[in-house]
Amino acid sequence: MALTLDTYRLLGRSGLRVSPLALGTATFGTEWGWGAERDEARKLFDRYTELGGNFFDTASTYTNGTSERLLGEFARADRDKMVLATKYSTLRRPGDPNSGGTHRKSMLASVEASLRQLNTDHIDLLYVNVWDFRTPVEEILRGLDDLVRQGKVLYVAISSAPAWQVSRMQAIADLRGWSPLVALETEYSLIERTAERDLIPMAREMGLGVVPFSPLGGGVLTGKYSRADRNPADSVVGETAGNRKSLNAALGWVTDRNLAIADAVKEVAAELGRTPAQVALAWTLNAPGVTAPIIGARTIAQLDDNLGALEVELTPAHLARLDEISAIDLGNPHDLLAGAHIRAVTTGDMKIETRG
């Protein structure tokens, strides 16, 4: 069944309703070299909200703060309808080690900066952005709970952290009566499915809604890359140093495997009369546990193309084709535990179907 932006979904085990596609605002501002100027960013915001969209993703350091400032400006007239999600832990001032990290000092200072930049008295959803492997989890959880009790933050979440740490944090929060994590932001797409090993199953078990970033694999799944875009030197040099395509090649996204997946996406798109981006996003929307992939756009045309994914209905055959070409080895112990012989010895059910 086709979706719309106002086909709201519950975020994790909370009662918070969010659109099935979140609008990423890292493109609000040109400080990073490929964003949208203010007027274009305003058009993106207006188009998304006019269609019922309410879920926005930003961070205190996106485009050096411009992302939050523009989002706050645009949302001001109808703030209560918007779900503003921001993040902390990335370095805000070079040379100041305490301006980044997951610890309480960084957390409080970053939240205060976000409140000023967003021009609001509360943040709807605050993510711990990047795990730093140094701060005790109790310090993080208690700091987040204090912010919720103060009314500065309504819900808390986490991004880019090991599954075992997230599950440990959720258990501690439950046992101590602290605010639970309601969402997990993680990279997830047809070309990056490793979250299926532990992160997504953990999120489903522990009550976290999955909010995928880079659902188009850095643009590889839009079909605009070819084998000529591969960068065997694994570096960005010369006049292409500021080019997004060259950067993605240097980051290792433009590989034979990923291009083969992109080719399959293009084939399905041609059969459905859709664009590759819409098919890739539709696959993510259909993935178990996923609440709202984050889309990013610099132009209205890009945004409209992405939003068209809500209308795409992939058949079981299409899903099977895309799943097969993008499949990953789950590794130990997952592959072992999925084996028929293990099921037999653990359940006693010896009537196991085998296929040659």
Short mmCIF file of C-alpha atoms in Angstrom, two decimals:
data_model
loop_
_atom_site.label_atom_id
_atom_site.label_comp_id
_atom_site.label_asym_id
_atom_site.label_seq_id
_atom_site.Cartn_x
_atom_site.Cartn_y
_atom_site.Cartn_z
CA MET A 1 0.00 0.00 0.00
CA ALA A 2 1.32 3.44 -0.94
CA LEU A 3 2.37 5.72 1.91
CA THR A 4 2.22 9.47 2.41
CA LEU A 5 4.25 11.76 4.64
CA ASP A 6 1.28 11.95 6.99
CA THR A 7 1.08 8.17 7.29
CA TYR A 8 2.75 8.58 10.65
CA ARG A 9 4.63 5.84 12.44
CA LEU A 10 5.39 5.42 16.14
CA LEU A 11 9.06 5.92 16.96
CA GLY A 12 10.28 2.88 18.86
CA ARG A 13 8.46 2.16 22.08
CA SER A 14 7.40 5.78 22.43
CA GLY A 15 4.07 7.37 21.50
CA LEU A 16 5.82 9.91 19.25
CA ARG A 17 4.38 10.01 15.72
CA VAL A 18 6.82 10.71 12.89
CA SER A 19 6.65 10.75 9.10
CA PRO A 20 7.92 7.61 7.29
CA LEU A 21 10.66 9.68 5.64
CA ALA A 22 12.69 12.13 7.73
CA LEU A 23 14.12 15.23 6.08
CA GLY A 24 17.84 15.49 6.68
CA THR A 25 19.02 19.08 6.92
CA ALA A 26 22.78 18.65 6.60
CA THR A 27 22.20 20.24 3.19
CA PHE A 28 20.82 23.43 4.78
CA GLY A 29 23.77 25.77 4.23
CA THR A 30 26.72 25.76 1.85
CA GLU A 31 29.58 25.67 4.35
CA TRP A 32 30.42 22.08 3.45
CA GLY A 33 30.61 22.74 -0.27
CA TRP A 34 27.45 21.06 -1.61
CA GLY A 35 24.47 22.36 0.35
CA ALA A 36 21.51 24.62 -0.42
CA GLU A 37 21.41 28.36 0.04
CA ARG A 38 18.83 29.78 2.45
CA ASP A 39 16.07 30.37 -0.11
CA GLU A 40 16.40 26.90 -1.61
CA ALA A 41 16.50 25.34 1.87
CA ARG A 42 13.27 27.19 2.68
CA LYS A 43 11.63 25.69 -0.39
CA LEU A 44 12.71 22.21 0.70
CA PHE A 45 11.27 22.77 4.18
CA ASP A 46 7.99 24.14 2.82
CA ARG A 47 7.48 21.34 0.28
CA TYR A 48 8.13 18.65 2.91
CA THR A 49 5.79 20.17 5.52
CA GLU A 50 3.04 21.02 3.02
CA LEU A 51 2.82 17.30 2.25
CA GLY A 52 2.49 16.43 5.95
CA GLY A 53 6.14 15.85 6.83
CA ASN A 54 7.05 16.50 10.45
CA PHE A 55 10.38 14.73 11.16
CA PHE A 56 13.65 16.66 10.75
CA ASP A 57 17.22 15.47 11.32
CA THR A 58 20.09 17.83 12.13
CA ALA A 59 23.08 18.17 14.48
CA SER A 60 24.74 20.96 16.40
CA THR A 61 27.70 21.00 14.00
CA TYR A 62 25.99 20.41 10.64
CA THR A 63 27.19 23.08 8.19
CA ASN A 64 28.91 24.76 11.13
CA GLY A 65 25.59 25.47 12.85
CA THR A 66 23.77 26.89 9.83
CA SER A 67 21.61 23.77 9.54
CA GLU A 68 20.12 24.26 12.99
CA ARG A 69 19.77 28.03 12.57
CA LEU A 70 17.86 27.72 9.30
CA LEU A 71 15.73 24.84 10.56
CA GLY A 72 14.83 26.82 13.69
CA GLU A 73 13.93 29.84 11.61
CA PHE A 74 11.71 27.85 9.25
CA ALA A 75 10.00 25.84 12.00
CA ARG A 76 9.28 28.80 14.25
CA ALA A 77 5.81 29.58 12.88
CA ASP A 78 4.51 26.06 13.55
CA ARG A 79 7.00 24.69 16.05
CA ASP A 80 4.65 22.41 17.99
CA LYS A 81 3.84 20.37 14.87
CA MET A 82 7.49 19.64 14.14
CA VAL A 83 9.65 16.83 15.50
CA LEU A 84 13.16 18.27 15.61
CA ALA A 85 15.91 15.70 16.11
CA THR A 86 19.45 16.86 16.73
CA LYS A 87 22.69 15.30 17.94
CA TYR A 88 25.64 15.96 20.17
CA SER A 89 29.23 14.66 20.59
CA THR A 90 31.02 15.96 17.48
CA LEU A 91 33.71 18.57 18.15
CA ARG A 92 32.31 22.11 18.18
CA ARG A 93 35.56 24.01 18.75
CA PRO A 94 38.85 22.72 17.35
CA GLY A 95 41.48 22.62 20.06
CA ASP A 96 38.97 22.19 22.89
CA PRO A 97 38.75 18.48 23.79
CA ASN A 98 35.71 19.03 25.97
CA SER A 99 33.68 20.56 23.13
CA GLY A 100 33.19 17.07 21.74
CA GLY A 101 32.63 13.57 23.09
CA THR A 102 29.72 11.90 24.84
CA HIS A 103 30.43 13.15 28.38
CA ARG A 104 28.15 15.40 30.44
CA LYS A 105 30.05 18.67 29.84
CA SER A 106 29.93 18.19 26.08
CA MET A 107 26.30 17.09 26.26
CA LEU A 108 25.03 20.09 28.21
CA ALA A 109 27.03 22.66 26.24
CA SER A 110 25.95 21.16 22.92
CA VAL A 111 22.29 21.06 23.94
CA GLU A 112 22.39 24.70 25.04
CA ALA A 113 23.99 25.63 21.70
CA SER A 114 21.32 23.68 19.83
CA LEU A 115 18.53 25.35 21.78
CA ARG A 116 19.93 28.76 20.83
CA GLN A 117 20.50 27.84 17.19
CA LEU A 118 17.10 26.20 16.81
CA ASN A 119 15.52 29.12 18.69
CA THR A 120 13.38 26.77 20.74
CA ASP A 121 12.93 25.86 24.40
CA HIS A 122 13.07 22.11 23.86
CA ILE A 123 14.54 19.45 21.57
CA ASP A 124 12.11 16.71 20.60
CA LEU A 125 14.71 13.99 20.05
CA LEU A 126 18.38 14.10 21.11
CA TYR A 127 20.85 11.57 19.73
CA VAL A 128 24.18 10.56 21.18
CA ASN A 129 25.85 10.94 17.81
CA VAL A 130 29.22 9.16 17.78
CA TRP A 131 30.37 6.68 20.42
CA ASP A 132 33.69 7.81 21.96
CA PHE A 133 34.58 4.63 23.94
CA ARG A 134 35.65 6.76 26.93
CA THR A 135 32.61 8.01 28.84
CA PRO A 136 30.90 5.66 31.33
CA VAL A 137 27.43 4.76 30.12
CA GLU A 138 25.93 5.74 33.47
CA GLU A 139 27.23 9.28 32.98
CA ILE A 140 25.62 9.49 29.55
CA LEU A 141 22.31 8.01 30.62
CA ARG A 142 21.99 10.10 33.76
CA GLY A 143 22.85 13.25 31.82
CA LEU A 144 20.21 12.45 29.20
CA ASP A 145 17.63 11.71 31.90
CA ASP A 146 18.40 15.02 33.63
CA LEU A 147 17.76 16.86 30.36
CA VAL A 148 14.43 15.08 29.98
CA ARG A 149 13.44 15.89 33.57
CA GLN A 150 14.36 19.54 32.95
CA GLY A 151 12.11 19.63 29.88
CA LYS A 152 14.93 20.61 27.55
CA VAL A 153 14.73 17.24 25.75
CA LEU A 154 11.64 15.09 25.24
CA TYR A 155 13.11 11.81 23.94
CA VAL A 156 16.62 10.37 23.74
CA ALA A 157 18.27 8.17 21.15
CA ILE A 158 21.63 6.97 19.89
CA SER A 159 23.61 6.76 16.65
CA SER A 160 26.78 5.05 15.48
CA ALA A 161 27.41 2.87 18.52
CA PRO A 162 28.07 -0.87 18.99
CA ALA A 163 24.96 -2.99 19.45
CA TRP A 164 26.21 -4.44 22.72
CA GLN A 165 26.66 -0.97 24.21
CA VAL A 166 23.22 0.16 23.10
CA SER A 167 21.52 -2.92 24.57
CA ARG A 168 23.52 -2.50 27.78
CA MET A 169 22.45 1.15 28.02
CA GLN A 170 18.81 0.26 27.45
CA ALA A 171 18.91 -2.37 30.18
CA ILE A 172 20.52 0.07 32.64
CA ALA A 173 17.96 2.77 31.79
CA ASP A 174 15.13 0.31 32.39
CA LEU A 175 16.54 -0.93 35.69
CA ARG A 176 17.20 2.55 37.07
CA GLY A 177 14.04 4.20 35.79
CA TRP A 178 15.91 6.58 33.50
CA SER A 179 14.65 7.76 30.11
CA PRO A 180 14.95 4.88 27.63
CA LEU A 181 16.42 5.16 24.17
CA VAL A 182 13.63 5.26 21.58
CA ALA A 183 15.58 5.34 18.32
CA LEU A 184 18.73 4.08 16.66
CA GLU A 185 20.21 6.02 13.75
CA THR A 186 22.50 3.85 11.68
CA GLU A 187 23.80 3.62 8.13
CA TYR A 188 21.60 1.22 6.20
CA SER A 189 20.95 0.70 2.51
CA LEU A 190 21.11 -1.95 -0.19
CA ILE A 191 24.88 -1.50 -0.34
CA GLU A 192 25.37 -1.34 3.45
CA ARG A 193 23.42 -4.07 5.19
CA THR A 194 25.80 -4.99 8.00
CA ALA A 195 23.37 -3.46 10.50
CA GLU A 196 21.31 -6.62 9.96
CA ARG A 197 23.88 -8.66 11.90
CA ASP A 198 23.26 -7.15 15.32
CA LEU A 199 22.12 -3.51 15.31
CA ILE A 200 18.70 -3.90 13.74
CA PRO A 201 17.74 -7.14 15.56
CA MET A 202 18.89 -5.51 18.80
CA ALA A 203 16.81 -2.40 18.07
CA ARG A 204 13.69 -4.45 17.38
CA GLU A 205 14.17 -6.47 20.58
CA MET A 206 14.95 -3.45 22.77
CA GLY A 207 12.24 -1.11 21.49
CA LEU A 208 14.25 1.32 19.34
CA GLY A 209 12.92 2.57 16.03
CA VAL A 210 15.54 2.36 13.27
CA VAL A 211 16.24 5.62 11.44
CA PRO A 212 18.63 4.84 8.56
CA PHE A 213 21.03 7.44 7.20
CA SER A 214 22.59 7.24 3.71
CA PRO A 215 19.73 5.05 2.41
CA LEU A 216 20.96 5.84 -1.12
CA GLY A 217 24.52 4.76 -0.35
CA GLY A 218 26.02 8.19 -0.83
CA GLY A 219 24.21 8.51 -4.15
CA VAL A 220 25.56 5.27 -5.64
CA LEU A 221 22.06 3.79 -5.73
CA THR A 222 20.71 6.70 -7.77
CA GLY A 223 22.44 5.23 -10.81
CA LYS A 224 24.65 8.23 -11.51
CA TYR A 225 27.92 6.35 -10.95
CA SER A 226 29.69 4.08 -13.43
CA ARG A 227 32.80 1.94 -13.33
CA ALA A 228 34.73 4.91 -14.67
CA ASP A 229 34.06 6.67 -11.35
CA ARG A 230 36.05 4.14 -9.36
CA ASN A 231 39.17 5.54 -7.71
CA PRO A 232 41.74 2.73 -7.44
CA ALA A 233 44.24 5.12 -5.85
CA ASP A 234 41.82 5.47 -2.95
CA SER A 235 42.44 9.18 -2.68
CA VAL A 236 41.03 12.50 -3.82
CA VAL A 237 43.52 14.71 -5.59
CA GLY A 238 43.83 17.72 -7.83
CA GLU A 239 40.85 19.59 -9.17
CA THR A 240 38.38 16.87 -8.11
CA ALA A 241 39.23 17.25 -4.42
CA GLY A 242 36.00 19.14 -3.72
CA ASN A 243 33.84 16.93 -5.91
CA ARG A 244 31.25 14.78 -4.11
CA LYS A 245 31.55 11.92 -6.60
CA SER A 246 35.31 11.76 -6.16
CA LEU A 247 34.92 11.88 -2.40
CA ASN A 248 32.52 8.93 -2.42
CA ALA A 249 34.95 6.98 -4.62
CA ALA A 250 37.75 7.71 -2.18
CA LEU A 251 35.57 6.59 0.72
CA GLY A 252 35.27 3.19 -0.94
CA TRP A 253 31.60 3.35 -1.94
CA VAL A 254 32.12 3.01 -5.70
CA THR A 255 33.03 -0.68 -5.98
CA ASP A 256 32.18 -3.46 -8.42
CA ARG A 257 29.81 -5.00 -5.87
CA ASN A 258 27.99 -1.75 -5.20
CA LEU A 259 27.74 -0.89 -8.88
CA ALA A 260 26.24 -4.33 -9.55
CA ILE A 261 23.62 -3.66 -6.89
CA ALA A 262 22.95 -0.25 -8.43
CA ASP A 263 22.47 -1.93 -11.82
CA ALA A 264 19.84 -4.26 -10.31
CA VAL A 265 18.09 -1.26 -8.77
CA LYS A 266 18.01 0.42 -12.19
CA GLU A 267 16.51 -2.70 -13.75
CA VAL A 268 13.72 -2.85 -11.16
CA ALA A 269 13.13 0.90 -11.56
CA ALA A 270 12.76 0.50 -15.33
CA GLU A 271 10.22 -2.30 -14.86
CA LEU A 272 8.16 -0.15 -12.48
CA GLY A 273 8.51 3.12 -14.36
CA ARG A 274 10.25 4.66 -11.36
CA THR A 275 13.66 6.17 -10.66
CA PRO A 276 16.49 4.16 -9.07
CA ALA A 277 16.46 6.46 -6.01
CA GLN A 278 12.77 5.74 -5.43
CA VAL A 279 13.30 1.98 -5.64
CA ALA A 280 16.30 2.04 -3.29
CA LEU A 281 14.37 4.11 -0.74
CA ALA A 282 11.30 1.90 -1.09
CA TRP A 283 13.41 -1.16 -0.26
CA THR A 284 14.62 0.52 2.93
CA LEU A 285 11.07 1.59 3.82
CA ASN A 286 10.01 -2.06 3.55
CA ALA A 287 12.85 -3.39 5.73
CA PRO A 288 11.77 -4.89 9.08
CA GLY A 289 12.33 -2.57 12.02
CA VAL A 290 12.81 0.58 9.95
CA THR A 291 10.76 3.58 11.04
CA ALA A 292 11.94 6.45 8.83
CA PRO A 293 14.91 6.63 6.45
CA ILE A 294 16.56 10.04 6.31
CA ILE A 295 16.50 11.70 2.91
CA GLY A 296 18.74 14.61 1.96
CA ALA A 297 18.21 16.97 -0.96
CA ARG A 298 19.71 20.17 -2.33
CA THR A 299 16.93 20.94 -4.79
CA ILE A 300 13.17 20.60 -5.02
CA ALA A 301 13.60 18.16 -7.91
CA GLN A 302 15.74 15.87 -5.75
CA LEU A 303 13.28 16.08 -2.87
CA ASP A 304 10.29 15.31 -5.06
CA ASP A 305 12.13 12.35 -6.55
CA ASN A 306 12.90 10.98 -3.09
CA LEU A 307 9.35 11.49 -1.85
CA GLY A 308 8.11 9.47 -4.82
CA ALA A 309 9.48 6.41 -3.02
CA LEU A 310 6.39 6.50 -0.81
CA GLU A 311 4.28 5.48 -3.81
CA VAL A 312 6.49 2.60 -4.95
CA GLU A 313 5.08 -0.85 -4.33
CA LEU A 314 7.77 -3.50 -4.72
CA THR A 315 6.51 -6.97 -5.54
CA PRO A 316 7.80 -10.00 -3.64
CA ALA A 317 9.82 -10.87 -6.75
CA HIS A 318 11.44 -7.43 -6.81
CA LEU A 319 12.26 -7.61 -3.11
CA ALA A 320 13.73 -11.09 -3.53
CA ARG A 321 15.90 -9.93 -6.44
CA LEU A 322 17.24 -6.94 -4.54
CA ASP A 323 17.75 -8.96 -1.36
CA GLU A 324 19.68 -11.63 -3.22
CA ILE A 325 22.15 -9.38 -5.01
CA SER A 326 22.82 -7.27 -1.91
CA ALA A 327 22.92 -10.10 0.63
CA ILE A 328 25.75 -10.26 3.16
CA ASP A 329 27.19 -13.05 5.25
CA LEU A 330 25.86 -12.56 8.75
CA GLY A 331 28.88 -14.32 10.20
CA ASN A 332 29.27 -16.16 13.46
CA PRO A 333 27.13 -17.02 15.36
CA HIS A 334 24.24 -15.93 13.14
CA ASP A 335 24.91 -18.21 10.17
CA LEU A 336 25.55 -21.12 12.53
CA LEU A 337 22.34 -20.58 14.48
CA ALA A 338 20.31 -20.34 11.28
CA GLY A 339 21.44 -23.77 10.17
CA ALA A 340 18.90 -26.58 9.96
CA HIS A 341 21.01 -28.92 12.07
CA ILE A 342 21.14 -26.41 14.92
CA ARG A 343 17.38 -25.96 14.82
CA ALA A 344 17.00 -29.71 14.91
CA VAL A 345 19.18 -30.27 17.96
CA THR A 346 17.70 -27.33 19.86
CA THR A 347 14.02 -27.91 19.13
CA GLY A 348 13.95 -31.65 18.64
CA ASP A 349 12.11 -31.12 15.37
CA MET A 350 13.79 -33.50 12.98
CA LYS A 351 11.33 -32.82 10.14
CA ILE A 352 13.59 -30.28 8.49
CA GLU A 353 12.97 -29.50 4.85
CA THR A 354 16.08 -29.75 2.71
CA ARG A 355 16.50 -28.47 -0.79
CA GLY A 356 19.15 -29.55 -3.26
#
